């Protein structure tokens, strides 16, 4: 067990907010040429190939208690579903819009932390997350008007990743983060590989295998795996050192990063209503960050 260290947990979550949109952008680039199943298999296959040797070389154990292993399997299934829904949404939505819509997740997670884990959640944090949720609704409306039902896929991401982070919080203090991610990678890779042995899978377009063409495509596939691996590794560390209710609102900072990456790579820029929603959610997240710093007494209180 590790004692809670809120600021360290916050810093790790900020790392996740920087790495995750980069991997999502690459998935969007490859979404039209590489089937979803192959993207996911590559993502978790790279995670396994990187972390299993690292765990062994550093003397970490891959053995888990029965309860922790069962939770790890559940966590891996949720991880597959969540990333699959996000990668699918990126075929239809700009990167910033998809990420912003998914930010109903911290609100869901805050409630789960309060009512399921019995974590302390102050009224100010709760109200800040409600404000952030309202901002998310501003982003949903124009996206739904433009593409219809696929605009709701990030909501699936939100619900699944709220559960994913809840399970991660239960596991993170009882397992080394590298060992946890290594075992999770193995479980997810085996599940995805097994899908290709189901006879009906050949008829599903997104579960066909294609040969990547060119060094650039191979490089981007590798980068998706590496970015995803290290993004979720630092997220696991964040939950090892801070309660879920503390770090969940910090993920609002992923939105401006996704906006900048989306503009740099695709030339996408949110429209007026979406930008208003993004600003609202950013403001809510930054307020939570300042509140946590003050509560941790790492900066002098403001009069």
mmCIF file of C-alpha atoms in Angstrom:
data_model
loop_
_atom_site.group_PDB
_atom_site.id
_atom_site.type_symbol
_atom_site.label_atom_id
_atom_site.label_comp_id
_atom_site.label_asym_id
_atom_site.label_seq_id
_atom_site.Cartn_x
_atom_site.Cartn_y
_atom_site.Cartn_z
ATOM 1 C CA UNK A 1 0.000 0.000 0.000
ATOM 2 C CA UNK A 2 1.223 3.532 -0.796
ATOM 3 C CA UNK A 3 0.226 6.631 1.137
ATOM 4 C CA UNK A 4 -1.776 9.168 -0.810
ATOM 5 C CA UNK A 5 0.369 11.976 -2.275
ATOM 6 C CA UNK A 6 -2.147 14.156 -4.154
ATOM 7 C CA UNK A 7 0.265 16.451 -5.990
ATOM 8 C CA UNK A 8 2.326 13.537 -7.319
ATOM 9 C CA UNK A 9 -0.863 11.829 -8.489
ATOM 10 C CA UNK A 10 -1.904 15.055 -10.229
ATOM 11 C CA UNK A 11 1.443 15.362 -12.027
ATOM 12 C CA UNK A 12 1.188 11.796 -13.341
ATOM 13 C CA UNK A 13 -2.341 12.481 -14.593
ATOM 14 C CA UNK A 14 -1.078 15.563 -16.438
ATOM 15 C CA UNK A 15 1.427 13.274 -18.181
ATOM 16 C CA UNK A 16 -1.463 11.085 -19.272
ATOM 17 C CA UNK A 17 -3.288 14.143 -20.624
ATOM 18 C CA UNK A 18 -0.313 14.939 -22.870
ATOM 19 C CA UNK A 19 0.411 11.413 -24.153
ATOM 20 C CA UNK A 20 -3.128 10.124 -24.743
ATOM 21 C CA UNK A 21 -4.237 12.676 -27.401
ATOM 22 C CA UNK A 22 -1.056 11.988 -29.382
ATOM 23 C CA UNK A 23 -1.930 8.303 -29.600
ATOM 24 C CA UNK A 24 -5.555 9.142 -30.462
ATOM 25 C CA UNK A 25 -4.397 11.404 -33.296
ATOM 26 C CA UNK A 26 -2.365 8.565 -34.817
ATOM 27 C CA UNK A 27 -5.355 6.239 -34.498
ATOM 28 C CA UNK A 28 -7.472 8.803 -36.364
ATOM 29 C CA UNK A 29 -4.871 8.999 -39.137
ATOM 30 C CA UNK A 30 -4.884 5.206 -39.549
ATOM 31 C CA UNK A 31 -8.604 4.693 -38.935
ATOM 32 C CA UNK A 32 -9.571 4.546 -42.606
ATOM 33 C CA UNK A 33 -6.831 2.125 -43.659
ATOM 34 C CA UNK A 34 -6.307 -0.198 -40.676
ATOM 35 C CA UNK A 35 -9.300 -2.128 -39.208
ATOM 36 C CA UNK A 36 -10.238 -1.410 -35.606
ATOM 37 C CA UNK A 37 -9.426 -4.912 -34.388
ATOM 38 C CA UNK A 38 -5.935 -4.714 -35.839
ATOM 39 C CA UNK A 39 -5.338 -1.298 -34.262
ATOM 40 C CA UNK A 40 -6.365 -2.645 -30.876
ATOM 41 C CA UNK A 41 -4.311 -5.824 -31.231
ATOM 42 C CA UNK A 42 -1.249 -3.759 -32.145
ATOM 43 C CA UNK A 43 -1.884 -1.338 -29.279
ATOM 44 C CA UNK A 44 -1.956 -4.052 -26.622
ATOM 45 C CA UNK A 45 0.606 -6.265 -28.352
ATOM 46 C CA UNK A 46 3.195 -3.478 -28.139
ATOM 47 C CA UNK A 47 2.281 -2.920 -24.496
ATOM 48 C CA UNK A 48 2.959 -6.603 -23.807
ATOM 49 C CA UNK A 49 6.207 -6.660 -25.793
ATOM 50 C CA UNK A 50 7.561 -3.609 -23.942
ATOM 51 C CA UNK A 51 6.448 -4.231 -20.374
ATOM 52 C CA UNK A 52 6.882 -7.992 -19.915
ATOM 53 C CA UNK A 53 10.679 -7.831 -20.537
ATOM 54 C CA UNK A 54 10.893 -4.617 -18.480
ATOM 55 C CA UNK A 55 9.118 -6.249 -15.541
ATOM 56 C CA UNK A 56 11.387 -9.300 -15.710
ATOM 57 C CA UNK A 57 14.615 -7.301 -16.076
ATOM 58 C CA UNK A 58 13.760 -5.115 -13.085
ATOM 59 C CA UNK A 59 12.884 -8.072 -10.878
ATOM 60 C CA UNK A 60 9.179 -7.324 -10.619
ATOM 61 C CA UNK A 61 6.795 -10.174 -9.996
ATOM 62 C CA UNK A 62 3.971 -10.893 -12.428
ATOM 63 C CA UNK A 63 2.121 -13.034 -9.889
ATOM 64 C CA UNK A 64 -1.126 -11.676 -8.452
ATOM 65 C CA UNK A 65 -3.598 -12.778 -5.846
ATOM 66 C CA UNK A 66 -6.818 -14.253 -7.167
ATOM 67 C CA UNK A 67 -8.825 -11.123 -6.424
ATOM 68 C CA UNK A 68 -6.308 -8.772 -7.985
ATOM 69 C CA UNK A 69 -6.029 -10.943 -11.110
ATOM 70 C CA UNK A 70 -9.820 -11.068 -11.535
ATOM 71 C CA UNK A 71 -9.970 -7.287 -11.254
ATOM 72 C CA UNK A 72 -7.108 -7.042 -13.764
ATOM 73 C CA UNK A 73 -9.031 -9.157 -16.268
ATOM 74 C CA UNK A 74 -12.101 -6.953 -15.787
ATOM 75 C CA UNK A 75 -9.898 -3.886 -16.169
ATOM 76 C CA UNK A 76 -8.457 -5.257 -19.430
ATOM 77 C CA UNK A 77 -11.923 -5.907 -20.884
ATOM 78 C CA UNK A 78 -13.029 -2.374 -19.991
ATOM 79 C CA UNK A 79 -9.801 -1.033 -21.490
ATOM 80 C CA UNK A 80 -10.445 -2.792 -24.807
ATOM 81 C CA UNK A 81 -14.029 -1.523 -24.979
ATOM 82 C CA UNK A 82 -13.084 2.030 -24.011
ATOM 83 C CA UNK A 83 -10.234 2.395 -26.480
ATOM 84 C CA UNK A 84 -12.268 0.673 -29.190
ATOM 85 C CA UNK A 85 -15.117 3.151 -28.721
ATOM 86 C CA UNK A 86 -12.709 6.094 -28.799
ATOM 87 C CA UNK A 87 -10.904 4.892 -31.938
ATOM 88 C CA UNK A 88 -14.310 4.333 -33.597
ATOM 89 C CA UNK A 89 -15.527 7.824 -32.675
ATOM 90 C CA UNK A 90 -12.422 9.361 -34.233
ATOM 91 C CA UNK A 91 -13.497 8.077 -37.654
ATOM 92 C CA UNK A 92 -16.408 10.545 -37.480
ATOM 93 C CA UNK A 93 -15.450 13.359 -35.104
ATOM 94 C CA UNK A 94 -12.624 15.886 -34.778
ATOM 95 C CA UNK A 95 -10.136 14.886 -32.097
ATOM 96 C CA UNK A 96 -10.948 17.779 -29.763
ATOM 97 C CA UNK A 97 -14.707 17.170 -30.002
ATOM 98 C CA UNK A 98 -14.375 13.445 -29.267
ATOM 99 C CA UNK A 99 -12.167 14.084 -26.238
ATOM 100 C CA UNK A 100 -14.371 16.910 -24.962
ATOM 101 C CA UNK A 101 -17.581 14.867 -25.218
ATOM 102 C CA UNK A 102 -15.902 12.012 -23.338
ATOM 103 C CA UNK A 103 -15.375 14.422 -20.464
ATOM 104 C CA UNK A 104 -18.654 13.528 -18.897
ATOM 105 C CA UNK A 105 -16.403 10.746 -17.476
ATOM 106 C CA UNK A 106 -14.875 12.726 -14.560
ATOM 107 C CA UNK A 107 -18.382 13.644 -13.434
ATOM 108 C CA UNK A 108 -19.437 9.983 -13.495
ATOM 109 C CA UNK A 109 -16.226 8.981 -11.753
ATOM 110 C CA UNK A 110 -16.646 11.589 -9.056
ATOM 111 C CA UNK A 111 -20.037 10.109 -8.197
ATOM 112 C CA UNK A 112 -18.607 6.587 -8.226
ATOM 113 C CA UNK A 113 -15.770 7.692 -5.948
ATOM 114 C CA UNK A 114 -18.234 9.265 -3.532
ATOM 115 C CA UNK A 115 -20.972 6.647 -3.460
ATOM 116 C CA UNK A 116 -19.084 3.429 -4.290
ATOM 117 C CA UNK A 117 -15.606 3.949 -2.780
ATOM 118 C CA UNK A 118 -16.849 6.258 -0.003
ATOM 119 C CA UNK A 119 -14.139 8.808 -0.847
ATOM 120 C CA UNK A 120 -14.417 12.316 0.537
ATOM 121 C CA UNK A 121 -15.716 14.730 -2.098
ATOM 122 C CA UNK A 122 -16.207 18.348 -1.095
ATOM 123 C CA UNK A 123 -19.065 20.450 -2.388
ATOM 124 C CA UNK A 124 -16.718 22.778 -4.304
ATOM 125 C CA UNK A 125 -15.199 19.896 -6.284
ATOM 126 C CA UNK A 126 -18.643 18.492 -6.949
ATOM 127 C CA UNK A 127 -19.939 21.824 -8.222
ATOM 128 C CA UNK A 128 -16.824 22.331 -10.375
ATOM 129 C CA UNK A 129 -17.403 18.962 -12.032
ATOM 130 C CA UNK A 130 -21.058 19.818 -12.645
ATOM 131 C CA UNK A 131 -19.907 22.985 -14.403
ATOM 132 C CA UNK A 132 -17.492 20.908 -16.479
ATOM 133 C CA UNK A 133 -20.324 18.551 -17.401
ATOM 134 C CA UNK A 134 -22.427 21.482 -18.621
ATOM 135 C CA UNK A 135 -19.507 22.530 -20.808
ATOM 136 C CA UNK A 136 -19.392 19.009 -22.259
ATOM 137 C CA UNK A 137 -23.051 19.309 -23.281
ATOM 138 C CA UNK A 138 -22.167 22.407 -25.295
ATOM 139 C CA UNK A 139 -19.769 20.273 -27.343
ATOM 140 C CA UNK A 140 -22.200 17.388 -27.894
ATOM 141 C CA UNK A 141 -24.890 19.483 -29.584
ATOM 142 C CA UNK A 142 -23.036 20.659 -32.724
ATOM 143 C CA UNK A 143 -21.270 17.303 -33.105
ATOM 144 C CA UNK A 144 -24.564 15.397 -32.949
ATOM 145 C CA UNK A 145 -26.108 17.776 -35.473
ATOM 146 C CA UNK A 146 -23.217 17.141 -37.872
ATOM 147 C CA UNK A 147 -22.731 13.344 -37.694
ATOM 148 C CA UNK A 148 -25.674 11.949 -35.743
ATOM 149 C CA UNK A 149 -25.415 8.877 -33.513
ATOM 150 C CA UNK A 150 -21.593 8.440 -33.792
ATOM 151 C CA UNK A 151 -21.304 11.649 -31.760
ATOM 152 C CA UNK A 152 -22.543 9.596 -28.806
ATOM 153 C CA UNK A 153 -19.658 7.112 -28.977
ATOM 154 C CA UNK A 154 -17.522 9.269 -26.651
ATOM 155 C CA UNK A 155 -20.291 8.909 -24.057
ATOM 156 C CA UNK A 156 -19.677 5.150 -24.198
ATOM 157 C CA UNK A 157 -15.993 5.941 -23.659
ATOM 158 C CA UNK A 158 -16.929 8.069 -20.643
ATOM 159 C CA UNK A 159 -18.968 5.388 -18.899
ATOM 160 C CA UNK A 160 -16.485 2.598 -19.630
ATOM 161 C CA UNK A 161 -13.426 4.573 -18.544
ATOM 162 C CA UNK A 162 -15.147 5.739 -15.366
ATOM 163 C CA UNK A 163 -15.560 2.055 -14.471
ATOM 164 C CA UNK A 164 -12.022 1.344 -15.706
ATOM 165 C CA UNK A 165 -10.523 3.962 -13.407
ATOM 166 C CA UNK A 166 -12.668 2.765 -10.513
ATOM 167 C CA UNK A 167 -11.263 -0.751 -10.946
ATOM 168 C CA UNK A 168 -7.750 0.647 -11.418
ATOM 169 C CA UNK A 169 -8.014 2.468 -8.099
ATOM 170 C CA UNK A 170 -8.913 -0.829 -6.432
ATOM 171 C CA UNK A 171 -5.914 -2.598 -7.984
ATOM 172 C CA UNK A 172 -3.253 0.134 -8.124
ATOM 173 C CA UNK A 173 -2.312 0.089 -4.436
ATOM 174 C CA UNK A 174 -1.858 -3.679 -4.424
ATOM 175 C CA UNK A 175 0.160 -4.129 -7.617
ATOM 176 C CA UNK A 176 3.253 -2.528 -9.081
ATOM 177 C CA UNK A 177 2.166 -0.295 -11.997
ATOM 178 C CA UNK A 178 4.574 -1.863 -14.503
ATOM 179 C CA UNK A 179 3.564 -5.399 -13.491
ATOM 180 C CA UNK A 180 -0.113 -4.438 -13.632
ATOM 181 C CA UNK A 181 0.203 -2.951 -17.109
ATOM 182 C CA UNK A 182 2.282 -5.923 -18.296
ATOM 183 C CA UNK A 183 -0.312 -8.460 -17.145
ATOM 184 C CA UNK A 184 -3.121 -6.272 -18.501
ATOM 185 C CA UNK A 185 -1.371 -6.184 -21.880
ATOM 186 C CA UNK A 186 -1.088 -9.971 -21.974
ATOM 187 C CA UNK A 187 -4.753 -10.443 -21.040
ATOM 188 C CA UNK A 188 -5.984 -7.890 -23.596
ATOM 189 C CA UNK A 189 -3.742 -9.291 -26.356
ATOM 190 C CA UNK A 190 -4.988 -12.840 -25.731
ATOM 191 C CA UNK A 191 -8.612 -11.702 -25.784
ATOM 192 C CA UNK A 192 -8.172 -9.782 -29.031
ATOM 193 C CA UNK A 193 -6.145 -12.558 -30.680
ATOM 194 C CA UNK A 194 -8.861 -15.057 -29.742
ATOM 195 C CA UNK A 195 -11.406 -12.923 -31.600
ATOM 196 C CA UNK A 196 -9.665 -13.749 -34.871
ATOM 197 C CA UNK A 197 -10.240 -17.471 -34.310
ATOM 198 C CA UNK A 198 -14.004 -17.029 -34.142
ATOM 199 C CA UNK A 199 -15.362 -18.155 -37.559
ATOM 200 C CA UNK A 200 -17.848 -15.281 -37.814
ATOM 201 C CA UNK A 201 -15.090 -12.703 -37.283
ATOM 202 C CA UNK A 202 -14.025 -12.951 -40.940
ATOM 203 C CA UNK A 203 -17.323 -11.386 -41.940
ATOM 204 C CA UNK A 204 -16.804 -8.352 -39.700
ATOM 205 C CA UNK A 205 -14.943 -5.653 -41.598
ATOM 206 C CA UNK A 206 -13.307 -4.202 -38.501
ATOM 207 C CA UNK A 207 -11.863 -7.607 -37.536
ATOM 208 C CA UNK A 208 -10.093 -8.340 -40.791
ATOM 209 C CA UNK A 209 -6.318 -8.254 -41.092
ATOM 210 C CA UNK A 210 -4.558 -6.060 -43.643
ATOM 211 C CA UNK A 211 -0.877 -5.651 -44.456
ATOM 212 C CA UNK A 212 0.308 -2.134 -43.520
ATOM 213 C CA UNK A 213 1.902 -0.383 -46.470
ATOM 214 C CA UNK A 214 5.061 1.633 -46.005
ATOM 215 C CA UNK A 215 7.428 2.425 -43.177
ATOM 216 C CA UNK A 216 5.280 5.375 -42.092
ATOM 217 C CA UNK A 217 2.278 3.160 -41.349
ATOM 218 C CA UNK A 218 4.394 0.628 -39.435
ATOM 219 C CA UNK A 219 5.966 3.494 -37.469
ATOM 220 C CA UNK A 220 2.592 4.974 -36.573
ATOM 221 C CA UNK A 221 1.282 1.574 -35.440
ATOM 222 C CA UNK A 222 4.312 1.178 -33.186
ATOM 223 C CA UNK A 223 3.875 4.716 -31.872
ATOM 224 C CA UNK A 224 0.195 4.066 -31.033
ATOM 225 C CA UNK A 225 1.276 1.133 -28.906
ATOM 226 C CA UNK A 226 4.098 3.009 -27.179
ATOM 227 C CA UNK A 227 2.073 6.151 -26.476
ATOM 228 C CA UNK A 228 -0.867 4.131 -25.196
ATOM 229 C CA UNK A 229 1.390 1.995 -23.024
ATOM 230 C CA UNK A 230 3.126 4.877 -21.296
ATOM 231 C CA UNK A 231 -0.029 7.011 -21.088
ATOM 232 C CA UNK A 232 -1.899 4.376 -19.121
ATOM 233 C CA UNK A 233 1.186 3.514 -17.110
ATOM 234 C CA UNK A 234 1.400 7.069 -15.747
ATOM 235 C CA UNK A 235 -2.383 7.066 -15.221
ATOM 236 C CA UNK A 236 -1.995 3.933 -13.095
ATOM 237 C CA UNK A 237 0.713 5.685 -11.103
ATOM 238 C CA UNK A 238 -1.587 8.677 -10.616
ATOM 239 C CA UNK A 239 -4.258 6.454 -9.072
ATOM 240 C CA UNK A 240 -1.630 4.780 -6.924
ATOM 241 C CA UNK A 241 -0.855 8.096 -5.213
ATOM 242 C CA UNK A 242 -4.184 9.958 -5.195
ATOM 243 C CA UNK A 243 -7.906 9.182 -4.831
ATOM 244 C CA UNK A 244 -9.927 8.936 -8.022
ATOM 245 C CA UNK A 245 -12.008 11.961 -7.035
ATOM 246 C CA UNK A 246 -8.800 14.016 -6.891
ATOM 247 C CA UNK A 247 -7.232 13.066 -10.227
ATOM 248 C CA UNK A 248 -10.379 12.630 -12.345
ATOM 249 C CA UNK A 249 -11.058 16.374 -12.790
ATOM 250 C CA UNK A 250 -7.416 16.945 -13.769
ATOM 251 C CA UNK A 251 -8.130 15.048 -16.969
ATOM 252 C CA UNK A 252 -9.974 18.160 -18.151
ATOM 253 C CA UNK A 253 -6.514 19.355 -19.144
ATOM 254 C CA UNK A 254 -6.524 16.718 -21.879
ATOM 255 C CA UNK A 255 -8.975 18.890 -23.812
ATOM 256 C CA UNK A 256 -6.651 21.805 -24.710
ATOM 257 C CA UNK A 257 -3.917 19.304 -25.592
ATOM 258 C CA UNK A 258 -6.317 17.452 -27.900
ATOM 259 C CA UNK A 259 -7.409 20.761 -29.434
ATOM 260 C CA UNK A 260 -3.807 21.747 -30.161
ATOM 261 C CA UNK A 261 -2.926 18.313 -31.584
ATOM 262 C CA UNK A 262 -6.096 18.232 -33.699
ATOM 263 C CA UNK A 263 -5.346 21.631 -35.152
ATOM 264 C CA UNK A 264 -1.677 20.821 -35.811
ATOM 265 C CA UNK A 265 -2.355 17.450 -37.482
ATOM 266 C CA UNK A 266 -5.785 17.812 -39.093
ATOM 267 C CA UNK A 267 -6.441 21.562 -39.194
ATOM 268 C CA UNK A 268 -9.579 21.033 -37.074
ATOM 269 C CA UNK A 269 -10.740 23.834 -34.835
ATOM 270 C CA UNK A 270 -13.888 23.665 -32.641
ATOM 271 C CA UNK A 271 -16.790 25.911 -33.589
ATOM 272 C CA UNK A 272 -18.003 28.679 -31.298
ATOM 273 C CA UNK A 273 -20.347 26.617 -29.108
ATOM 274 C CA UNK A 274 -17.856 23.769 -28.794
ATOM 275 C CA UNK A 275 -15.070 26.211 -27.921
ATOM 276 C CA UNK A 276 -17.253 27.732 -25.219
ATOM 277 C CA UNK A 277 -17.820 24.268 -23.796
ATOM 278 C CA UNK A 278 -14.098 23.507 -23.937
ATOM 279 C CA UNK A 279 -13.280 26.727 -22.089
ATOM 280 C CA UNK A 280 -15.840 25.928 -19.401
ATOM 281 C CA UNK A 281 -14.452 22.443 -18.824
ATOM 282 C CA UNK A 282 -10.886 23.742 -18.812
ATOM 283 C CA UNK A 283 -11.827 26.326 -16.211
ATOM 284 C CA UNK A 284 -13.463 23.694 -14.022
ATOM 285 C CA UNK A 285 -10.397 21.446 -14.230
ATOM 286 C CA UNK A 286 -7.955 24.247 -13.447
ATOM 287 C CA UNK A 287 -10.057 25.278 -10.470
ATOM 288 C CA UNK A 288 -9.857 21.733 -9.113
ATOM 289 C CA UNK A 289 -6.067 21.741 -9.580
ATOM 290 C CA UNK A 290 -5.678 24.974 -7.605
ATOM 291 C CA UNK A 291 -8.047 23.688 -4.941
ATOM 292 C CA UNK A 292 -6.053 20.478 -4.497
ATOM 293 C CA UNK A 293 -2.769 22.393 -4.247
ATOM 294 C CA UNK A 294 -4.225 24.577 -1.527
ATOM 295 C CA UNK A 295 -5.673 21.625 0.390
ATOM 296 C CA UNK A 296 -2.294 19.855 0.240
ATOM 297 C CA UNK A 297 -0.702 22.995 1.745
ATOM 298 C CA UNK A 298 1.916 23.012 -0.999
ATOM 299 C CA UNK A 299 1.257 26.664 -1.708
ATOM 300 C CA UNK A 300 0.327 29.414 0.733
ATOM 301 C CA UNK A 301 -3.452 29.785 1.050
ATOM 302 C CA UNK A 302 -4.996 32.653 -0.799
ATOM 303 C CA UNK A 303 -6.707 35.183 1.403
#
